[in-house]
XYZ file of C-alpha atoms in Angstrom:
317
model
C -0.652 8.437 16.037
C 2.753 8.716 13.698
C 2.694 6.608 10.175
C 5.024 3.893 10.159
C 7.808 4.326 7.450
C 8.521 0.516 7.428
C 7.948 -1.213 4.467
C 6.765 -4.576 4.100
C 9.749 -7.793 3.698
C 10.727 -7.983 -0.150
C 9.037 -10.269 -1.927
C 6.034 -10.010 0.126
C 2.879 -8.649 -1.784
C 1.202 -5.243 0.437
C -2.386 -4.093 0.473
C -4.309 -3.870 -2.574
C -6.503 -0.743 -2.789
C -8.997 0.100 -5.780
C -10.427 3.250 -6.205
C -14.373 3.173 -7.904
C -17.276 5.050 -8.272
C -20.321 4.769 -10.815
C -18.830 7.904 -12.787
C -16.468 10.209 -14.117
C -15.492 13.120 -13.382
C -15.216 12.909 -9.710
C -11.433 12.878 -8.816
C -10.817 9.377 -8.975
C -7.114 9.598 -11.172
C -6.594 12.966 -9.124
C -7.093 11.376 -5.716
C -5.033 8.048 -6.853
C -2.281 9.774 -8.131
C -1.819 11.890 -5.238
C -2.345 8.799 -2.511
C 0.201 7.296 -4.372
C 2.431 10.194 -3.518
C 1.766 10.491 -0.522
C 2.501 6.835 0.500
C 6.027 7.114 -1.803
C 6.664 10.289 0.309
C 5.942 8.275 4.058
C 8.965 6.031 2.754
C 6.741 3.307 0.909
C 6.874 1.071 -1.820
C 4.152 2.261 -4.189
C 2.311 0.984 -7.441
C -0.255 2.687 -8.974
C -2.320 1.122 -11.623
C -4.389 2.363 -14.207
C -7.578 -0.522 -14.652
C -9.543 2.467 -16.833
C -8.753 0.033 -19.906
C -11.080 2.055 -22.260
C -9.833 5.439 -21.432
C -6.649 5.801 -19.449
C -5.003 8.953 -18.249
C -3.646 8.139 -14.953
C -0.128 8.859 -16.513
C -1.145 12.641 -16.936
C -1.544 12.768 -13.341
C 1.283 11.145 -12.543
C 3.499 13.710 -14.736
C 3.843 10.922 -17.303
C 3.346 11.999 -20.876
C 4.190 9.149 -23.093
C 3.900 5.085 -22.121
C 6.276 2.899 -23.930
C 4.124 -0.411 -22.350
C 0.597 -0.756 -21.012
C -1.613 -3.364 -19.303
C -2.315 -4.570 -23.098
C 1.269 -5.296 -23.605
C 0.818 -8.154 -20.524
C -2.496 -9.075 -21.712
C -1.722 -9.933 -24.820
C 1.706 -11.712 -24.089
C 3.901 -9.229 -25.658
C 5.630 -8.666 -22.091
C 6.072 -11.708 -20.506
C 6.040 -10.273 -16.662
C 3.444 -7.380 -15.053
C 6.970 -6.169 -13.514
C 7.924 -5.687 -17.260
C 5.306 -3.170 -17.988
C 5.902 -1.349 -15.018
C 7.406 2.734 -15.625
C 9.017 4.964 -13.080
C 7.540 7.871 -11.872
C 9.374 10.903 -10.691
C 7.328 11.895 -7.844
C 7.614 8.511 -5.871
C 5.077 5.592 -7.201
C 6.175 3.184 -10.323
C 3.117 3.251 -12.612
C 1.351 0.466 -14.938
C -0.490 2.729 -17.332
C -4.253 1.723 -19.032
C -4.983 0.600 -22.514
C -4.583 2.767 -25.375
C -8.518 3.304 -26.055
C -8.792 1.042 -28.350
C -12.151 -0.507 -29.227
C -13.226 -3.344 -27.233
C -10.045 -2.329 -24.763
C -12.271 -2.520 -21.674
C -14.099 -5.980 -22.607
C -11.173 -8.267 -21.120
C -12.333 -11.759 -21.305
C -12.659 -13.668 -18.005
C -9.419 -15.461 -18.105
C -7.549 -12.165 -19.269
C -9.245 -10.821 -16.070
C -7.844 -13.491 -13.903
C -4.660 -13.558 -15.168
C -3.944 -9.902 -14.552
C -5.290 -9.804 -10.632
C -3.212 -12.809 -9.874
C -0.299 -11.098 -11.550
C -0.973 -7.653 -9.479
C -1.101 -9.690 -6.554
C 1.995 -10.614 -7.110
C 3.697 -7.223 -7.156
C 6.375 -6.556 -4.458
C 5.074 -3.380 -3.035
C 3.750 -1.943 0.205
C 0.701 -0.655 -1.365
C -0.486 -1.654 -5.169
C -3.619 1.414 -5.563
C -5.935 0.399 -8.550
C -7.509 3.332 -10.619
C -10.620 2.088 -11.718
C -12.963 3.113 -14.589
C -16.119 5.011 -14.230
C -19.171 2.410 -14.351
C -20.303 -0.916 -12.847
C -18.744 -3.300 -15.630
C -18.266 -6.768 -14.216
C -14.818 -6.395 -14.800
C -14.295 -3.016 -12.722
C -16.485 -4.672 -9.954
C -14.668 -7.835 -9.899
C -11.433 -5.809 -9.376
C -12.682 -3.709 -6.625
C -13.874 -6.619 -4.957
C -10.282 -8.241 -5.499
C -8.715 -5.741 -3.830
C -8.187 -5.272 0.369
C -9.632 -2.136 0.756
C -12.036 -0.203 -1.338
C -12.610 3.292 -1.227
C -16.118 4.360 -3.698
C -15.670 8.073 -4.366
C -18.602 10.569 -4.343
C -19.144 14.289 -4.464
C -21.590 16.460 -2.810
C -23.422 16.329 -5.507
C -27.311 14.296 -5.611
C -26.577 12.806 -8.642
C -22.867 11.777 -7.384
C -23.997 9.759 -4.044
C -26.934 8.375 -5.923
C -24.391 6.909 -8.174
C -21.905 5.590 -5.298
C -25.127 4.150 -3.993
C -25.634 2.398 -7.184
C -21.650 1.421 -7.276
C -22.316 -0.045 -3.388
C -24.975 -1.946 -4.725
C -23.647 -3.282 -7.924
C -20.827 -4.132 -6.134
C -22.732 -6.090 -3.403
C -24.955 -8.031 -6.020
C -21.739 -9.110 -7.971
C -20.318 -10.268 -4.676
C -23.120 -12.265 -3.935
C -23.809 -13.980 -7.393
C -19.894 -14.641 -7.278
C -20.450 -15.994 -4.223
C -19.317 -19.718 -4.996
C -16.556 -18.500 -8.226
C -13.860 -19.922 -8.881
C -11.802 -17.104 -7.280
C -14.166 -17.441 -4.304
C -12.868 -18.965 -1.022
C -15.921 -20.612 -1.093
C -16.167 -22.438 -4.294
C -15.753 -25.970 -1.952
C -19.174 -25.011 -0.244
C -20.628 -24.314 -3.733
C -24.655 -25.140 -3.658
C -27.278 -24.611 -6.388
C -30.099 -24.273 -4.477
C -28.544 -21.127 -2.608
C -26.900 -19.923 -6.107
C -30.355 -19.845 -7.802
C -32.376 -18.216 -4.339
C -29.772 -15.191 -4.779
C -30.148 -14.977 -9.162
C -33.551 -14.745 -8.558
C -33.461 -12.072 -5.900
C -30.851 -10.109 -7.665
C -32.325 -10.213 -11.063
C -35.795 -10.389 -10.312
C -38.143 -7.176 -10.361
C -38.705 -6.994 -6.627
C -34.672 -6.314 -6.281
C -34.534 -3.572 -8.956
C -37.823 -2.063 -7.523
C -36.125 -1.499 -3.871
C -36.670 -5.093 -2.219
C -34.438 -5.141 1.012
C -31.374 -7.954 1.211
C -34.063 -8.817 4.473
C -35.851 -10.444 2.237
C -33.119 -12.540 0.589
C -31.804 -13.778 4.198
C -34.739 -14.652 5.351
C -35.162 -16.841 2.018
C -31.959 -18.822 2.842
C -32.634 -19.077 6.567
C -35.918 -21.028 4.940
C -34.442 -22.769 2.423
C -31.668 -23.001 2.518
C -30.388 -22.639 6.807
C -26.951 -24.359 6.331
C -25.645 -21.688 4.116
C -27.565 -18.255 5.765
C -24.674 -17.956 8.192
C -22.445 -17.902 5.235
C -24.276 -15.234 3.328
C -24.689 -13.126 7.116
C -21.193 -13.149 7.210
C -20.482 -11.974 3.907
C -22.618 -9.180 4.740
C -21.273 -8.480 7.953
C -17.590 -8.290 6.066
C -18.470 -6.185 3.376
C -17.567 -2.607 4.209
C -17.003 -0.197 1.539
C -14.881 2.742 2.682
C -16.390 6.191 1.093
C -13.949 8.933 0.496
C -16.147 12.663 -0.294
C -14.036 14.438 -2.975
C -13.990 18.463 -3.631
C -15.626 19.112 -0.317
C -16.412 23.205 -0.014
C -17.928 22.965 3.315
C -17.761 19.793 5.837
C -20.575 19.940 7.240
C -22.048 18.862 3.926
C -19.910 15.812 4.247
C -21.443 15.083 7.552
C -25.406 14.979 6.190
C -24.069 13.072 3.284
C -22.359 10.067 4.986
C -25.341 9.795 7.371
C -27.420 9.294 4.419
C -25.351 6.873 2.407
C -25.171 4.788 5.489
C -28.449 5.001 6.210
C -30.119 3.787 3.043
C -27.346 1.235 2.934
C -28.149 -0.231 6.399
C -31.587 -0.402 5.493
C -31.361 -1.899 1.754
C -28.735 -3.573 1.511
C -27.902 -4.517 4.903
C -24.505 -3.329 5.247
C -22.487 -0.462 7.027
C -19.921 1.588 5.397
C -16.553 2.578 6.701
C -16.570 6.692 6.121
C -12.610 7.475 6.015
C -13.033 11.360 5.383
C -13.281 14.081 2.844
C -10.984 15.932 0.460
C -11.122 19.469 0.158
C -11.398 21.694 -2.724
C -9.099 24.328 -3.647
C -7.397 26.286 -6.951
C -4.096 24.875 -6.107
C -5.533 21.400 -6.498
C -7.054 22.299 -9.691
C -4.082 24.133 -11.006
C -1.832 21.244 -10.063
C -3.926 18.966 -12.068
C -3.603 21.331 -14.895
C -0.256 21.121 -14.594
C 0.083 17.827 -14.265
C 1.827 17.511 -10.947
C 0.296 15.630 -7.941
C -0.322 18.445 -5.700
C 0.556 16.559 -2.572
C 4.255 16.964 -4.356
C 3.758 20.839 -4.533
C 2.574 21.191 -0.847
C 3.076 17.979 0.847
C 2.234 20.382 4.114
C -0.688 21.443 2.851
C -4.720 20.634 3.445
C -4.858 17.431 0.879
C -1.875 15.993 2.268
C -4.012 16.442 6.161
C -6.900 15.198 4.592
C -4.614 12.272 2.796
C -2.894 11.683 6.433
C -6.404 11.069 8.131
C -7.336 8.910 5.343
C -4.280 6.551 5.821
C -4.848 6.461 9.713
C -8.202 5.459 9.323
C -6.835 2.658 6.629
C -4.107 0.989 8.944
C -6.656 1.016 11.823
C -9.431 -0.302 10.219
């Protein structure tokens, strides 16, 4: 199946993509940067954002060495406009760069928060990819969850997939207590009953301790009935795609997914989208080095295949 080189109408905002995972140090800037590329190189609009507010270096990756405006500029009303913050890149993608790492940088106060994902929503690009820091912050959940599609990056690693688990979960759980927001499209069919049924499962013992999200449906379709098809459905949406970074061999991709799925299916109640590995090679690590996006280097070469399938899988799904 070719990728389409059409861009979307001006003036109409594209898909938003974010980028997590519980940690550093697993590719997330690396495999951002180069998307980004990639995209730029297929003939689309591309914006790639750097939401690591405590310690930003997206721009490294992106061959950028010096910012002359960041996301604190907007934030703090010394650029009017998100456009006005916005540098080009020479490989492709425009880039909004992170905050400067200074103290308190990541701890963006609710309304900041807002502010800034209605603004990137309002971006006239084909694709907008958020970089996103490496925890479970309410702020870095609440913009994954903001965005269309949401890749949660892992390694081969045990302690890596434990920690995408944990990113899943968080992730879920913030959904869920968020449930009836402000931002929510359900804040009309807000109820207190059902808010205060999930609190308590969420921050109780039982859910820290391994209790299944069974047990919180089966709650609601007790207590509270007129709102368990509403939480059912949320679960039924909620589909994080996982993306294995500095894969050696695949078939340790393969035993990895399964497993992710597995214990996500049976705690959470939820099924992930798997859209593929990326492999790992010196070229990719010398290009980082270098600070080039390798898929600029060797836009032929195995990353770019593995970036290809990736992109597929995203249009498809």
């Amino acid at each position: 199946m070719p990728l389409s080189n059409a861009s979307t109408q001006p003036g109409v905002p594209g898909k938003m993509i974010a980028v997590g995972g519980a940690k550093g140090g697993i590719g997330k800037s690396l495999f951002v940067s180069n998307l980004g590329v990639f995209l730029a190189q297929l003939g689309k609009k591309v914006v790639v954002v750097d939401l690591d507010l405590g310690g930003a270096n997206l721009h490294l990756y992106m061959g950028v060495w010096g910012l002359t405006h960041r996301i604190d500029d907007f934030l703090t009303k010394k650029m009017p406009s998100i456009n006005d913050i916005m540098t080009p890149t020479k490989y492709g993608p425009t880039l909004i760069g992170g905050g400067g790492g200074k103290l308190g940088a990541a701890n963006i106060p609710f309304a900041r928060k807002l502010k800034l994902l209605r603004a990137l929503k309002t971006i006239d690009a084909d694709y907008v990819i958020l970089d996103l820091g490496g925890d479970t912050t309410y702020n870095i959940l609440d913009f994954y969850l903001a965005a269309d599609q949401g890749f949660v990056l892992t390694t081969c690693e045990p302690a890596s997939y434990l920690d995408a688990y944990g990113f899943i979960k968080m992730a879920l759980h913030r959904r869920l207590t968020r449930l009836f927001g402000a931002e929510s499209d359900y804040h009309k069919f807000r109820d207190h009953e059902v808010e205060q049924l999930i609190r308590e499962f969420i921050f109780s013992n039982a859910s820290s301790n391994g209790s299944q999200m069974d047990h919180l449906v089966e709650r609601l379709a007790e207590s509270a009935p007129t709102h368990h098809g509403l939480v059912k459905e949320l679960l039924d949406n909620f589909r994080p795609g996982t993306v294995v970074t500095m894969v050696r061999e695949k078939d340790e991709v393969k035993e990895l997914v399964s497993r992710l799925d597995k214990v996500s299916q049976k705690m959470l109640s939820i099924r992930l989208n798997h859209f593929g590995g990326v492999p790992y090679t010196d070229g990719i690590q010398k290009s980082a080095r270098d600070l080039v996006p390798h898929v600029a280097k060797s836009p032929d070469g195995e990353f770019a295949k593995a970036l290809r399938r990736i992109v597929l899988r995203m249009e498809m799904a």
